[in-house]
mmCIF file with all atom_site columns, C-alpha atoms in Angstrom:
data_model
loop_
_atom_site.group_PDB
_atom_site.id
_atom_site.type_symbol
_atom_site.label_atom_id
_atom_site.label_alt_id
_atom_site.label_comp_id
_atom_site.label_asym_id
_atom_site.label_entity_id
_atom_site.label_seq_id
_atom_site.pdbx_PDB_ins_code
_atom_site.Cartn_x
_atom_site.Cartn_y
_atom_site.Cartn_z
_atom_site.occupancy
_atom_site.B_iso_or_equiv
_atom_site.pdbx_formal_charge
_atom_site.auth_seq_id
_atom_site.auth_comp_id
_atom_site.auth_asym_id
_atom_site.auth_atom_id
_atom_site.pdbx_PDB_model_num
ATOM 1   C CA . GLY G 1 1   ? 90.574  163.224 92.390 1.00 0.00 ? 10  GLY G CA 1
ATOM 2   C CA . PRO G 1 2   ? 87.510  161.095 91.578 1.00 0.00 ? 11  PRO G CA 1
ATOM 3   C CA . SER G 1 3   ? 85.962  163.791 89.396 1.00 0.00 ? 12  SER G CA 1
ATOM 4   C CA . ARG G 1 4   ? 89.117  163.961 87.235 1.00 0.00 ? 13  ARG G CA 1
ATOM 5   C CA . ARG G 1 5   ? 89.091  160.178 86.759 1.00 0.00 ? 14  ARG G CA 1
ATOM 6   C CA . VAL G 1 6   ? 85.419  160.255 85.787 1.00 0.00 ? 15  VAL G CA 1
ATOM 7   C CA . ARG G 1 7   ? 86.137  163.069 83.325 1.00 0.00 ? 16  ARG G CA 1
ATOM 8   C CA . GLY G 1 8   ? 89.022  161.058 81.813 1.00 0.00 ? 17  GLY G CA 1
ATOM 9   C CA . GLN G 1 9   ? 86.832  157.972 81.417 1.00 0.00 ? 18  GLN G CA 1
ATOM 10  C CA . SER G 1 10  ? 84.109  160.064 79.782 1.00 0.00 ? 19  SER G CA 1
ATOM 11  C CA . VAL G 1 11  ? 86.602  161.490 77.288 1.00 0.00 ? 20  VAL G CA 1
ATOM 12  C CA . LEU G 1 12  ? 87.878  157.982 76.512 1.00 0.00 ? 21  LEU G CA 1
ATOM 13  C CA . VAL G 1 13  ? 84.330  156.667 75.956 1.00 0.00 ? 22  VAL G CA 1
ATOM 14  C CA . GLY G 1 14  ? 83.541  159.673 73.804 1.00 0.00 ? 23  GLY G CA 1
ATOM 15  C CA . ASP G 1 15  ? 86.641  159.185 71.658 1.00 0.00 ? 24  ASP G CA 1
ATOM 16  C CA . PHE G 1 16  ? 85.838  155.499 71.208 1.00 0.00 ? 25  PHE G CA 1
ATOM 17  C CA . GLY G 1 17  ? 82.253  156.307 70.262 1.00 0.00 ? 26  GLY G CA 1
ATOM 18  C CA . GLN G 1 18  ? 83.445  158.892 67.737 1.00 0.00 ? 27  GLN G CA 1
ATOM 19  C CA . PHE G 1 19  ? 85.904  156.401 66.265 1.00 0.00 ? 28  PHE G CA 1
ATOM 20  C CA . MET G 1 20  ? 83.183  153.759 65.897 1.00 0.00 ? 29  MET G CA 1
ATOM 21  C CA . TYR G 1 21  ? 80.850  156.333 64.336 1.00 0.00 ? 30  TYR G CA 1
ATOM 22  C CA . TYR G 1 22  ? 83.286  157.085 61.512 1.00 0.00 ? 31  TYR G CA 1
ATOM 23  C CA . TYR G 1 23  ? 85.017  153.689 61.122 1.00 0.00 ? 32  TYR G CA 1
ATOM 24  C CA . TRP G 1 24  ? 82.369  151.134 62.105 1.00 0.00 ? 33  TRP G CA 1
ATOM 25  C CA . TRP G 1 25  ? 82.321  149.624 58.602 1.00 0.00 ? 34  TRP G CA 1
ATOM 26  C CA . GLN G 1 26  ? 86.089  149.041 58.645 1.00 0.00 ? 35  GLN G CA 1
ATOM 27  C CA . VAL G 1 27  ? 85.810  147.306 62.004 1.00 0.00 ? 36  VAL G CA 1
ATOM 28  C CA . ALA G 1 28  ? 82.975  145.171 60.638 1.00 0.00 ? 37  ALA G CA 1
ATOM 29  C CA . VAL G 1 29  ? 85.018  144.231 57.548 1.00 0.00 ? 38  VAL G CA 1
ATOM 30  C CA . TRP G 1 30  ? 88.029  143.253 59.658 1.00 0.00 ? 39  TRP G CA 1
ATOM 31  C CA . MET G 1 31  ? 85.873  141.177 62.000 1.00 0.00 ? 40  MET G CA 1
ATOM 32  C CA . TRP G 1 32  ? 84.245  139.419 59.025 1.00 0.00 ? 41  TRP G CA 1
ATOM 33  C CA . ALA G 1 33  ? 87.693  138.767 57.488 1.00 0.00 ? 42  ALA G CA 1
ATOM 34  C CA . LEU G 1 34  ? 88.985  137.252 60.749 1.00 0.00 ? 43  LEU G CA 1
ATOM 35  C CA . VAL G 1 35  ? 85.955  134.967 61.014 1.00 0.00 ? 44  VAL G CA 1
ATOM 36  C CA . MET G 1 36  ? 86.368  133.810 57.396 1.00 0.00 ? 45  MET G CA 1
ATOM 37  C CA . VAL G 1 37  ? 90.083  133.132 57.867 1.00 0.00 ? 46  VAL G CA 1
ATOM 38  C CA . TRP G 1 38  ? 89.343  131.144 61.012 1.00 0.00 ? 47  TRP G CA 1
ATOM 39  C CA . LYS G 1 39  ? 86.760  129.054 59.127 1.00 0.00 ? 48  LYS G CA 1
ATOM 40  C CA . LEU G 1 40  ? 88.873  128.562 55.994 1.00 0.00 ? 49  LEU G CA 1
ATOM 41  C CA . LEU G 1 41  ? 92.191  127.852 57.740 1.00 0.00 ? 50  LEU G CA 1
ATOM 42  C CA . PRO G 1 42  ? 91.647  124.062 58.111 1.00 0.00 ? 51  PRO G CA 1
ATOM 43  C CA . ARG G 1 43  ? 90.639  123.820 54.444 1.00 0.00 ? 52  ARG G CA 1
ATOM 44  C CA . LEU G 1 44  ? 93.662  125.854 53.339 1.00 0.00 ? 53  LEU G CA 1
ATOM 45  C CA . LEU G 1 45  ? 95.954  123.598 55.367 1.00 0.00 ? 54  LEU G CA 1
ATOM 46  C CA . ARG G 1 46  ? 94.426  120.522 53.715 1.00 0.00 ? 55  ARG G CA 1
ATOM 47  C CA . ILE G 1 47  ? 94.934  122.076 50.280 1.00 0.00 ? 56  ILE G CA 1
ATOM 48  C CA . ARG G 1 48  ? 98.551  122.864 51.122 1.00 0.00 ? 57  ARG G CA 1
ATOM 49  C CA . SER G 1 49  ? 99.121  119.306 52.338 1.00 0.00 ? 58  SER G CA 1
ATOM 50  C CA . ALA G 1 50  ? 97.607  117.881 49.146 1.00 0.00 ? 59  ALA G CA 1
ATOM 51  C CA . THR G 1 51  ? 99.730  120.219 47.007 1.00 0.00 ? 60  THR G CA 1
ATOM 52  C CA . ASN G 1 52  ? 102.923 119.215 48.818 1.00 0.00 ? 61  ASN G CA 1
ATOM 53  C CA . TYR G 1 53  ? 102.036 115.539 48.386 1.00 0.00 ? 62  TYR G CA 1
ATOM 54  C CA . LEU G 1 54  ? 101.384 115.999 44.665 1.00 0.00 ? 63  LEU G CA 1
ATOM 55  C CA . SER G 1 55  ? 104.638 117.907 44.161 1.00 0.00 ? 64  SER G CA 1
ATOM 56  C CA . GLY G 1 56  ? 106.517 115.107 45.928 1.00 0.00 ? 65  GLY G CA 1
ATOM 57  C CA . ARG G 1 57  ? 104.981 112.504 43.627 1.00 0.00 ? 66  ARG G CA 1
ATOM 58  C CA . LEU G 1 58  ? 105.911 114.611 40.601 1.00 0.00 ? 67  LEU G CA 1
ATOM 59  C CA . ILE G 1 59  ? 109.531 114.908 41.759 1.00 0.00 ? 68  ILE G CA 1
ATOM 60  C CA . ILE G 1 60  ? 109.711 111.133 42.232 1.00 0.00 ? 69  ILE G CA 1
ATOM 61  C CA . ALA G 1 61  ? 108.611 110.694 38.595 1.00 0.00 ? 70  ALA G CA 1
ATOM 62  C CA . VAL G 1 62  ? 111.582 112.763 37.293 1.00 0.00 ? 71  VAL G CA 1
ATOM 63  C CA . PRO G 1 63  ? 114.399 110.301 36.408 1.00 0.00 ? 72  PRO G CA 1
ATOM 64  C CA . VAL G 1 64  ? 117.526 111.720 38.085 1.00 0.00 ? 73  VAL G CA 1
ATOM 65  C CA . ALA G 1 65  ? 115.966 114.162 40.550 1.00 0.00 ? 74  ALA G CA 1
ATOM 66  C CA . GLY G 1 66  ? 113.474 111.492 41.634 1.00 0.00 ? 75  GLY G CA 1
ATOM 67  C CA . SER G 1 67  ? 116.243 109.006 42.403 1.00 0.00 ? 76  SER G CA 1
ATOM 68  C CA . ILE G 1 68  ? 118.085 111.556 44.563 1.00 0.00 ? 77  ILE G CA 1
ATOM 69  C CA . TYR G 1 69  ? 114.841 112.561 46.290 1.00 0.00 ? 78  TYR G CA 1
ATOM 70  C CA . ILE G 1 70  ? 113.979 108.947 47.107 1.00 0.00 ? 79  ILE G CA 1
ATOM 71  C CA . LYS G 1 71  ? 117.434 108.011 48.362 1.00 0.00 ? 80  LYS G CA 1
ATOM 72  C CA . ARG G 1 72  ? 117.832 111.073 50.595 1.00 0.00 ? 81  ARG G CA 1
ATOM 73  C CA . ARG G 1 73  ? 114.523 110.468 52.310 1.00 0.00 ? 82  ARG G CA 1
ATOM 74  C CA . LEU G 1 74  ? 114.946 106.724 52.610 1.00 0.00 ? 83  LEU G CA 1
ATOM 75  C CA . ALA G 1 75  ? 118.484 107.216 53.950 1.00 0.00 ? 84  ALA G CA 1
ATOM 76  C CA . LYS G 1 76  ? 117.122 109.374 56.765 1.00 0.00 ? 85  LYS G CA 1
ATOM 77  C CA . THR G 1 77  ? 114.157 107.084 57.399 1.00 0.00 ? 86  THR G CA 1
ATOM 78  C CA . ALA G 1 78  ? 116.102 103.796 57.300 1.00 0.00 ? 87  ALA G CA 1
ATOM 79  C CA . SER G 1 79  ? 118.766 105.095 59.689 1.00 0.00 ? 88  SER G CA 1
ATOM 80  C CA . ALA G 1 80  ? 116.201 106.385 62.193 1.00 0.00 ? 89  ALA G CA 1
ATOM 81  C CA . LEU G 1 81  ? 114.045 103.260 61.913 1.00 0.00 ? 90  LEU G CA 1
ATOM 82  C CA . GLY G 1 82  ? 117.075 100.980 62.282 1.00 0.00 ? 91  GLY G CA 1
ATOM 83  C CA . ARG G 1 83  ? 118.176 102.732 65.478 1.00 0.00 ? 92  ARG G CA 1
ATOM 84  C CA . LEU G 1 84  ? 114.683 102.531 66.965 1.00 0.00 ? 93  LEU G CA 1
ATOM 85  C CA . VAL G 1 85  ? 114.170 98.855  66.089 1.00 0.00 ? 94  VAL G CA 1
ATOM 86  C CA . GLY G 1 86  ? 117.692 97.984  67.228 1.00 0.00 ? 95  GLY G CA 1
ATOM 87  C CA . GLY G 1 87  ? 116.983 99.747  70.504 1.00 0.00 ? 96  GLY G CA 1
ATOM 88  C CA . GLY G 1 88  ? 113.981 97.545  71.217 1.00 0.00 ? 97  GLY G CA 1
ATOM 89  C CA . VAL G 1 89  ? 111.135 99.837  70.137 1.00 0.00 ? 98  VAL G CA 1
ATOM 90  C CA . PRO G 1 90  ? 108.163 97.857  68.712 1.00 0.00 ? 99  PRO G CA 1
ATOM 91  C CA . LEU G 1 91  ? 108.092 98.003  64.933 1.00 0.00 ? 100 LEU G CA 1
ATOM 92  C CA . ASP G 1 92  ? 104.685 99.676  64.575 1.00 0.00 ? 101 ASP G CA 1
ATOM 93  C CA . GLU G 1 93  ? 105.664 102.379 67.085 1.00 0.00 ? 102 GLU G CA 1
ATOM 94  C CA . ALA G 1 94  ? 109.004 102.900 65.333 1.00 0.00 ? 103 ALA G CA 1
ATOM 95  C CA . LEU G 1 95  ? 107.226 103.290 61.980 1.00 0.00 ? 104 LEU G CA 1
ATOM 96  C CA . SER G 1 96  ? 104.781 105.798 63.458 1.00 0.00 ? 105 SER G CA 1
ATOM 97  C CA . ALA G 1 97  ? 107.702 107.754 64.915 1.00 0.00 ? 106 ALA G CA 1
ATOM 98  C CA . VAL G 1 98  ? 109.641 107.992 61.634 1.00 0.00 ? 107 VAL G CA 1
ATOM 99  C CA . ALA G 1 99  ? 106.426 108.999 59.832 1.00 0.00 ? 108 ALA G CA 1
ATOM 100 C CA . MET G 1 100 ? 106.475 112.159 61.971 1.00 0.00 ? 109 MET G CA 1
ATOM 101 C CA . ASN G 1 101 ? 109.980 113.111 60.831 1.00 0.00 ? 110 ASN G CA 1
ATOM 102 C CA . ASP G 1 102 ? 110.740 115.644 58.119 1.00 0.00 ? 111 ASP G CA 1
ATOM 103 C CA . ILE G 1 103 ? 110.861 113.129 55.257 1.00 0.00 ? 112 ILE G CA 1
ATOM 104 C CA . GLY G 1 104 ? 108.402 114.779 52.892 1.00 0.00 ? 113 GLY G CA 1
ATOM 105 C CA . PRO G 1 105 ? 104.614 114.379 52.675 1.00 0.00 ? 114 PRO G CA 1
ATOM 106 C CA . VAL G 1 106 ? 104.805 111.335 50.365 1.00 0.00 ? 115 VAL G CA 1
ATOM 107 C CA . TYR G 1 107 ? 106.881 109.210 52.734 1.00 0.00 ? 116 TYR G CA 1
ATOM 108 C CA . GLN G 1 108 ? 105.171 110.588 55.824 1.00 0.00 ? 117 GLN G CA 1
ATOM 109 C CA . ARG G 1 109 ? 101.831 109.368 54.477 1.00 0.00 ? 118 ARG G CA 1
ATOM 110 C CA . LYS G 1 110 ? 103.194 106.024 53.262 1.00 0.00 ? 119 LYS G CA 1
ATOM 111 C CA . PHE G 1 111 ? 105.045 105.175 56.468 1.00 0.00 ? 120 PHE G CA 1
ATOM 112 C CA . GLY G 1 112 ? 101.970 106.129 58.463 1.00 0.00 ? 121 GLY G CA 1
ATOM 113 C CA . ALA G 1 113 ? 99.911  103.693 56.376 1.00 0.00 ? 122 ALA G CA 1
ATOM 114 C CA . ILE G 1 114 ? 102.599 101.007 56.712 1.00 0.00 ? 123 ILE G CA 1
ATOM 115 C CA . ALA G 1 115 ? 102.581 101.474 60.494 1.00 0.00 ? 124 ALA G CA 1
ATOM 116 C CA . SER G 1 116 ? 98.820  100.833 60.492 1.00 0.00 ? 125 SER G CA 1
ATOM 117 C CA . MET G 1 117 ? 99.253  97.675  58.386 1.00 0.00 ? 126 MET G CA 1
ATOM 118 C CA . VAL G 1 118 ? 101.996 96.353  60.665 1.00 0.00 ? 127 VAL G CA 1
ATOM 119 C CA . ASN G 1 119 ? 99.876  97.143  63.704 1.00 0.00 ? 128 ASN G CA 1
ATOM 120 C CA . ALA G 1 120 ? 97.057  95.125  62.093 1.00 0.00 ? 129 ALA G CA 1
ATOM 121 C CA . GLY G 1 121 ? 99.297  92.069  61.792 1.00 0.00 ? 130 GLY G CA 1
ATOM 122 C CA . SER G 1 122 ? 101.052 92.475  58.437 1.00 0.00 ? 131 SER G CA 1
ATOM 123 C CA . SER G 1 123 ? 104.796 91.986  58.103 1.00 0.00 ? 132 SER G CA 1
ATOM 124 C CA . LEU G 1 124 ? 106.917 94.981  57.142 1.00 0.00 ? 133 LEU G CA 1
ATOM 125 C CA . ASP G 1 125 ? 108.071 93.138  54.026 1.00 0.00 ? 134 ASP G CA 1
ATOM 126 C CA . ASP G 1 126 ? 104.488 92.585  52.813 1.00 0.00 ? 135 ASP G CA 1
ATOM 127 C CA . ALA G 1 127 ? 103.540 96.198  53.539 1.00 0.00 ? 136 ALA G CA 1
ATOM 128 C CA . ILE G 1 128 ? 106.591 97.574  51.723 1.00 0.00 ? 137 ILE G CA 1
ATOM 129 C CA . GLN G 1 129 ? 106.019 95.333  48.698 1.00 0.00 ? 138 GLN G CA 1
ATOM 130 C CA . ARG G 1 130 ? 102.687 97.063  48.078 1.00 0.00 ? 139 ARG G CA 1
ATOM 131 C CA . GLU G 1 131 ? 104.472 100.371 47.434 1.00 0.00 ? 140 GLU G CA 1
ATOM 132 C CA . ARG G 1 132 ? 106.876 99.397  44.670 1.00 0.00 ? 141 ARG G CA 1
ATOM 133 C CA . ARG G 1 133 ? 106.764 102.797 42.985 1.00 0.00 ? 142 ARG G CA 1
ATOM 134 C CA . ILE G 1 134 ? 108.372 104.711 45.853 1.00 0.00 ? 143 ILE G CA 1
ATOM 135 C CA . PHE G 1 135 ? 110.466 101.946 47.461 1.00 0.00 ? 144 PHE G CA 1
ATOM 136 C CA . PRO G 1 136 ? 113.350 100.744 45.256 1.00 0.00 ? 145 PRO G CA 1
ATOM 137 C CA . LYS G 1 137 ? 113.997 97.037  44.763 1.00 0.00 ? 146 LYS G CA 1
ATOM 138 C CA . SER G 1 138 ? 117.185 97.185  46.857 1.00 0.00 ? 147 SER G CA 1
ATOM 139 C CA . PHE G 1 139 ? 115.270 98.706  49.783 1.00 0.00 ? 148 PHE G CA 1
ATOM 140 C CA . ARG G 1 140 ? 112.524 96.090  49.595 1.00 0.00 ? 149 ARG G CA 1
ATOM 141 C CA . ALA G 1 141 ? 115.117 93.313  49.406 1.00 0.00 ? 150 ALA G CA 1
ATOM 142 C CA . ALA G 1 142 ? 116.958 94.651  52.463 1.00 0.00 ? 151 ALA G CA 1
ATOM 143 C CA . ILE G 1 143 ? 113.680 94.762  54.426 1.00 0.00 ? 152 ILE G CA 1
ATOM 144 C CA . GLY G 1 144 ? 112.803 91.184  53.512 1.00 0.00 ? 153 GLY G CA 1
ATOM 145 C CA . LEU G 1 145 ? 116.283 89.885  54.291 1.00 0.00 ? 154 LEU G CA 1
ATOM 146 C CA . GLY G 1 146 ? 116.395 91.756  57.588 1.00 0.00 ? 155 GLY G CA 1
ATOM 147 C CA . GLU G 1 147 ? 113.039 90.389  58.738 1.00 0.00 ? 156 GLU G CA 1
ATOM 148 C CA . ARG G 1 148 ? 113.869 86.806  57.796 1.00 0.00 ? 157 ARG G CA 1
ATOM 149 C CA . SER G 1 149 ? 117.280 86.922  59.458 1.00 0.00 ? 158 SER G CA 1
ATOM 150 C CA . GLY G 1 150 ? 116.136 88.731  62.595 1.00 0.00 ? 159 GLY G CA 1
ATOM 151 C CA . LEU G 1 151 ? 118.588 91.575  61.900 1.00 0.00 ? 160 LEU G CA 1
ATOM 152 C CA . LEU G 1 152 ? 116.117 94.184  60.677 1.00 0.00 ? 161 LEU G CA 1
ATOM 153 C CA . GLY G 1 153 ? 117.622 97.050  62.683 1.00 0.00 ? 162 GLY G CA 1
ATOM 154 C CA . GLU G 1 154 ? 121.161 96.432  61.454 1.00 0.00 ? 163 GLU G CA 1
ATOM 155 C CA . SER G 1 155 ? 119.962 95.908  57.888 1.00 0.00 ? 164 SER G CA 1
ATOM 156 C CA . LEU G 1 156 ? 118.067 99.223  57.924 1.00 0.00 ? 165 LEU G CA 1
ATOM 157 C CA . GLU G 1 157 ? 121.017 101.167 59.301 1.00 0.00 ? 166 GLU G CA 1
ATOM 158 C CA . ARG G 1 158 ? 123.323 99.783  56.612 1.00 0.00 ? 167 ARG G CA 1
ATOM 159 C CA . MET G 1 159 ? 120.772 100.600 53.942 1.00 0.00 ? 168 MET G CA 1
ATOM 160 C CA . GLY G 1 160 ? 120.498 104.147 55.295 1.00 0.00 ? 169 GLY G CA 1
ATOM 161 C CA . GLU G 1 161 ? 124.253 104.627 55.072 1.00 0.00 ? 170 GLU G CA 1
ATOM 162 C CA . PHE G 1 162 ? 124.314 103.147 51.547 1.00 0.00 ? 171 PHE G CA 1
ATOM 163 C CA . TYR G 1 163 ? 121.530 105.405 50.296 1.00 0.00 ? 172 TYR G CA 1
ATOM 164 C CA . ALA G 1 164 ? 123.144 108.484 51.854 1.00 0.00 ? 173 ALA G CA 1
ATOM 165 C CA . ARG G 1 165 ? 126.374 107.771 49.950 1.00 0.00 ? 174 ARG G CA 1
ATOM 166 C CA . GLN G 1 166 ? 124.471 107.084 46.730 1.00 0.00 ? 175 GLN G CA 1
ATOM 167 C CA . ALA G 1 167 ? 122.499 110.332 47.009 1.00 0.00 ? 176 ALA G CA 1
ATOM 168 C CA . ASP G 1 168 ? 125.690 112.334 47.623 1.00 0.00 ? 177 ASP G CA 1
ATOM 169 C CA . LEU G 1 169 ? 127.406 110.738 44.617 1.00 0.00 ? 178 LEU G CA 1
ATOM 170 C CA . GLN G 1 170 ? 124.442 111.388 42.343 1.00 0.00 ? 179 GLN G CA 1
ATOM 171 C CA . SER G 1 171 ? 124.120 114.988 43.532 1.00 0.00 ? 180 SER G CA 1
ATOM 172 C CA . ARG G 1 172 ? 127.828 115.572 42.909 1.00 0.00 ? 181 ARG G CA 1
ATOM 173 C CA . ALA G 1 173 ? 127.594 114.046 39.435 1.00 0.00 ? 182 ALA G CA 1
ATOM 174 C CA . VAL G 1 174 ? 124.593 116.211 38.533 1.00 0.00 ? 183 VAL G CA 1
ATOM 175 C CA . THR G 1 175 ? 126.387 119.327 39.804 1.00 0.00 ? 184 THR G CA 1
ATOM 176 C CA . GLU G 1 176 ? 129.480 118.523 37.749 1.00 0.00 ? 185 GLU G CA 1
ATOM 177 C CA . MET G 1 177 ? 127.313 117.984 34.664 1.00 0.00 ? 186 MET G CA 1
ATOM 178 C CA . LEU G 1 178 ? 125.298 121.165 35.138 1.00 0.00 ? 187 LEU G CA 1
ATOM 179 C CA . PHE G 1 179 ? 128.273 123.466 35.843 1.00 0.00 ? 188 PHE G CA 1
ATOM 180 C CA . PRO G 1 180 ? 129.572 123.549 32.217 1.00 0.00 ? 189 PRO G CA 1
ATOM 181 C CA . VAL G 1 181 ? 125.995 123.933 30.952 1.00 0.00 ? 190 VAL G CA 1
ATOM 182 C CA . ALA G 1 182 ? 125.464 126.885 33.300 1.00 0.00 ? 191 ALA G CA 1
ATOM 183 C CA . ILE G 1 183 ? 128.718 128.503 32.128 1.00 0.00 ? 192 ILE G CA 1
ATOM 184 C CA . ILE G 1 184 ? 127.670 128.114 28.473 1.00 0.00 ? 193 ILE G CA 1
ATOM 185 C CA . ALA G 1 185 ? 124.205 129.507 29.219 1.00 0.00 ? 194 ALA G CA 1
ATOM 186 C CA . ILE G 1 186 ? 125.638 132.540 31.043 1.00 0.00 ? 195 ILE G CA 1
ATOM 187 C CA . GLY G 1 187 ? 128.139 133.162 28.239 1.00 0.00 ? 196 GLY G CA 1
ATOM 188 C CA . SER G 1 188 ? 125.455 132.878 25.558 1.00 0.00 ? 197 SER G CA 1
ATOM 189 C CA . THR G 1 189 ? 123.155 135.245 27.436 1.00 0.00 ? 198 THR G CA 1
ATOM 190 C CA . THR G 1 190 ? 125.959 137.769 27.902 1.00 0.00 ? 199 THR G CA 1
ATOM 191 C CA . PHE G 1 191 ? 126.864 137.540 24.204 1.00 0.00 ? 200 PHE G CA 1
ATOM 192 C CA . LEU G 1 192 ? 123.246 138.115 23.172 1.00 0.00 ? 201 LEU G CA 1
ATOM 193 C CA . VAL G 1 193 ? 122.859 141.105 25.487 1.00 0.00 ? 202 VAL G CA 1
ATOM 194 C CA . TYR G 1 194 ? 126.075 142.771 24.361 1.00 0.00 ? 203 TYR G CA 1
ATOM 195 C CA . GLY G 1 195 ? 125.330 141.893 20.718 1.00 0.00 ? 204 GLY G CA 1
ATOM 196 C CA . SER G 1 196 ? 121.879 143.468 20.922 1.00 0.00 ? 205 SER G CA 1
ATOM 197 C CA . PHE G 1 197 ? 123.306 146.571 22.578 1.00 0.00 ? 206 PHE G CA 1
ATOM 198 C CA . PHE G 1 198 ? 126.026 146.831 19.896 1.00 0.00 ? 207 PHE G CA 1
ATOM 199 C CA . MET G 1 199 ? 123.473 146.558 17.061 1.00 0.00 ? 208 MET G CA 1
ATOM 200 C CA . PHE G 1 200 ? 121.303 149.180 18.751 1.00 0.00 ? 209 PHE G CA 1
ATOM 201 C CA . MET G 1 201 ? 124.260 151.579 18.999 1.00 0.00 ? 210 MET G CA 1
ATOM 202 C CA . VAL G 1 202 ? 125.189 150.984 15.341 1.00 0.00 ? 211 VAL G CA 1
ATOM 203 C CA . LYS G 1 203 ? 121.656 151.780 14.201 1.00 0.00 ? 212 LYS G CA 1
ATOM 204 C CA . LEU G 1 204 ? 121.544 154.846 16.446 1.00 0.00 ? 213 LEU G CA 1
ATOM 205 C CA . ILE G 1 205 ? 124.829 156.162 15.033 1.00 0.00 ? 214 ILE G CA 1
ATOM 206 C CA . ASP G 1 206 ? 123.629 155.549 11.448 1.00 0.00 ? 215 ASP G CA 1
ATOM 207 C CA . LEU G 1 207 ? 120.411 157.458 12.225 1.00 0.00 ? 216 LEU G CA 1
ATOM 208 C CA . LEU G 1 208 ? 122.361 160.412 13.687 1.00 0.00 ? 217 LEU G CA 1
ATOM 209 C CA . ILE G 1 209 ? 124.694 160.511 10.706 1.00 0.00 ? 218 ILE G CA 1
ATOM 210 C CA . SER G 1 210 ? 121.779 160.484 8.276  1.00 0.00 ? 219 SER G CA 1
ATOM 211 C CA . GLN G 1 211 ? 120.307 163.512 10.039 1.00 0.00 ? 220 GLN G CA 1
ATOM 212 C CA . LEU G 1 212 ? 123.462 165.590 9.566  1.00 0.00 ? 221 LEU G CA 1
#
């Protein structure tokens, strides 16, 4: 009846009060931690974004790995951008769309900036020419030729296919070069481990014999 419900609520309130009496400091610590995480989360996300951007720039600076990194991302970007432009999407909107793709923080930031420049009246060729470090000469030439000929979409799609093939060939070549090196490294490590174990056993046997 009503009296039983009241009694149950009183017990529940009493248990909660007892819990807070003994563990109030833990509750306070957890609440403070949640507030701090909520405040620091935007800053942590900015730090992560900056770290990812820096790591991308470092990879680009590595001779072989940087070439593969650049070509894989430009292959994906050029193909998507070519399809959008060929389908009639305005160039600045197409650039903004590809900047949202999973192409790495370096190219996401650069294509976003290029979209702003094109929207402000710059040509794609002029905007690309300002970023010579991350856009290869062949890519910049294809952009310029495509804009001048009016076949930008087709030119981008062909460049995307070309870069995809080049990245696959380079990756295969690196794998074939590294495989023998990996085999030698594994063999050398195994030899050192077994050699060390053998020398340890020899010394142990000599010590046991000397004690007899």
